[in-house]
Amino acid sequence: MSDSSTRFGFVSFAETWNGRLAMIGFIIGLSTELLTGQGILGQLGLG
């Protein structure tokens, strides 16, 4: 019944990509703060 090739839920494949995308997002946010001199909330007009 169960197909072992499904990639849904908390599987190693999904967690690896989630971690990679989180690291990329963090680096982009940090570099944007360094380039503009404003925090992320300040850039969005919330801070």
Tab-separated table of N, CA and C in Angstrom, residues 5-29:
chain	number	residue	atom	x	y	z
A	5	SER	N	8.589	5.950	-2.425
A	5	SER	CA	9.191	7.038	-3.179
A	5	SER	C	8.508	8.381	-2.922
A	6	THR	N	7.482	8.421	-2.065
A	6	THR	CA	6.838	9.701	-1.769
A	6	THR	C	7.763	10.555	-0.926
A	7	ARG	N	7.685	11.863	-1.136
A	7	ARG	CA	8.572	12.774	-0.419
A	7	ARG	C	7.749	13.876	0.238
A	8	PHE	N	6.846	13.481	1.099
A	8	PHE	CA	6.026	14.418	1.845
A	8	PHE	C	6.286	14.245	3.331
A	9	GLY	N	6.115	15.311	4.089
A	9	GLY	CA	6.288	15.227	5.529
A	9	GLY	C	7.727	15.502	5.943
A	10	PHE	N	8.068	15.061	7.125
A	10	PHE	CA	9.396	15.298	7.686
A	10	PHE	C	10.361	14.218	7.237
A	11	VAL	N	10.766	14.298	5.995
A	11	VAL	CA	11.745	13.342	5.470
A	11	VAL	C	13.061	14.074	5.270
A	12	SER	N	14.126	13.324	5.162
A	12	SER	CA	15.468	13.896	5.051
A	12	SER	C	15.588	14.832	3.855
A	13	PHE	N	14.995	14.471	2.732
A	13	PHE	CA	15.064	15.292	1.523
A	13	PHE	C	14.448	16.664	1.753
A	14	ALA	N	13.265	16.709	2.341
A	14	ALA	CA	12.575	17.976	2.584
A	14	ALA	C	13.310	18.814	3.619
A	15	GLU	N	13.811	18.191	4.652
A	15	GLU	CA	14.512	18.930	5.700
A	15	GLU	C	15.835	19.497	5.191
A	16	THR	N	16.503	18.789	4.306
A	16	THR	CA	17.746	19.297	3.732
A	16	THR	C	17.481	20.556	2.921
A	17	TRP	N	16.465	20.527	2.061
A	17	TRP	CA	16.149	21.704	1.245
A	17	TRP	C	15.602	22.842	2.088
A	18	ASN	N	14.850	22.527	3.110
A	18	ASN	CA	14.342	23.567	4.004
A	18	ASN	C	15.502	24.289	4.691
A	19	GLY	N	16.481	23.560	5.137
A	19	GLY	CA	17.644	24.157	5.778
A	19	GLY	C	18.464	24.994	4.814
A	20	ARG	N	18.638	24.509	3.602
A	20	ARG	CA	19.414	25.258	2.608
A	20	ARG	C	18.724	26.575	2.253
A	21	LEU	N	17.427	26.523	2.037
A	21	LEU	CA	16.693	27.740	1.692
A	21	LEU	C	16.654	28.722	2.854
A	22	ALA	N	16.595	28.209	4.074
A	22	ALA	CA	16.636	29.094	5.245
A	22	ALA	C	17.985	29.791	5.348
A	23	MET	N	19.078	29.074	5.075
A	23	MET	CA	20.400	29.693	5.120
A	23	MET	C	20.558	30.752	4.034
A	24	ILE	N	20.036	30.485	2.843
A	24	ILE	CA	20.096	31.465	1.762
A	24	ILE	C	19.299	32.706	2.133
A	25	GLY	N	18.104	32.513	2.695
A	25	GLY	CA	17.287	33.652	3.113
A	25	GLY	C	17.951	34.475	4.193
A	26	PHE	N	18.611	33.823	5.121
A	26	PHE	CA	19.307	34.538	6.182
A	26	PHE	C	20.453	35.367	5.623
A	27	ILE	N	21.216	34.809	4.715
A	27	ILE	CA	22.336	35.528	4.099
A	27	ILE	C	21.825	36.714	3.280
A	28	ILE	N	20.744	36.545	2.550
A	28	ILE	CA	20.177	37.648	1.774
A	28	ILE	C	19.689	38.757	2.706
A	29	GLY	N	19.011	38.394	3.785
A	29	GLY	CA	18.548	39.402	4.737
A	29	GLY	C	19.682	40.138	5.400
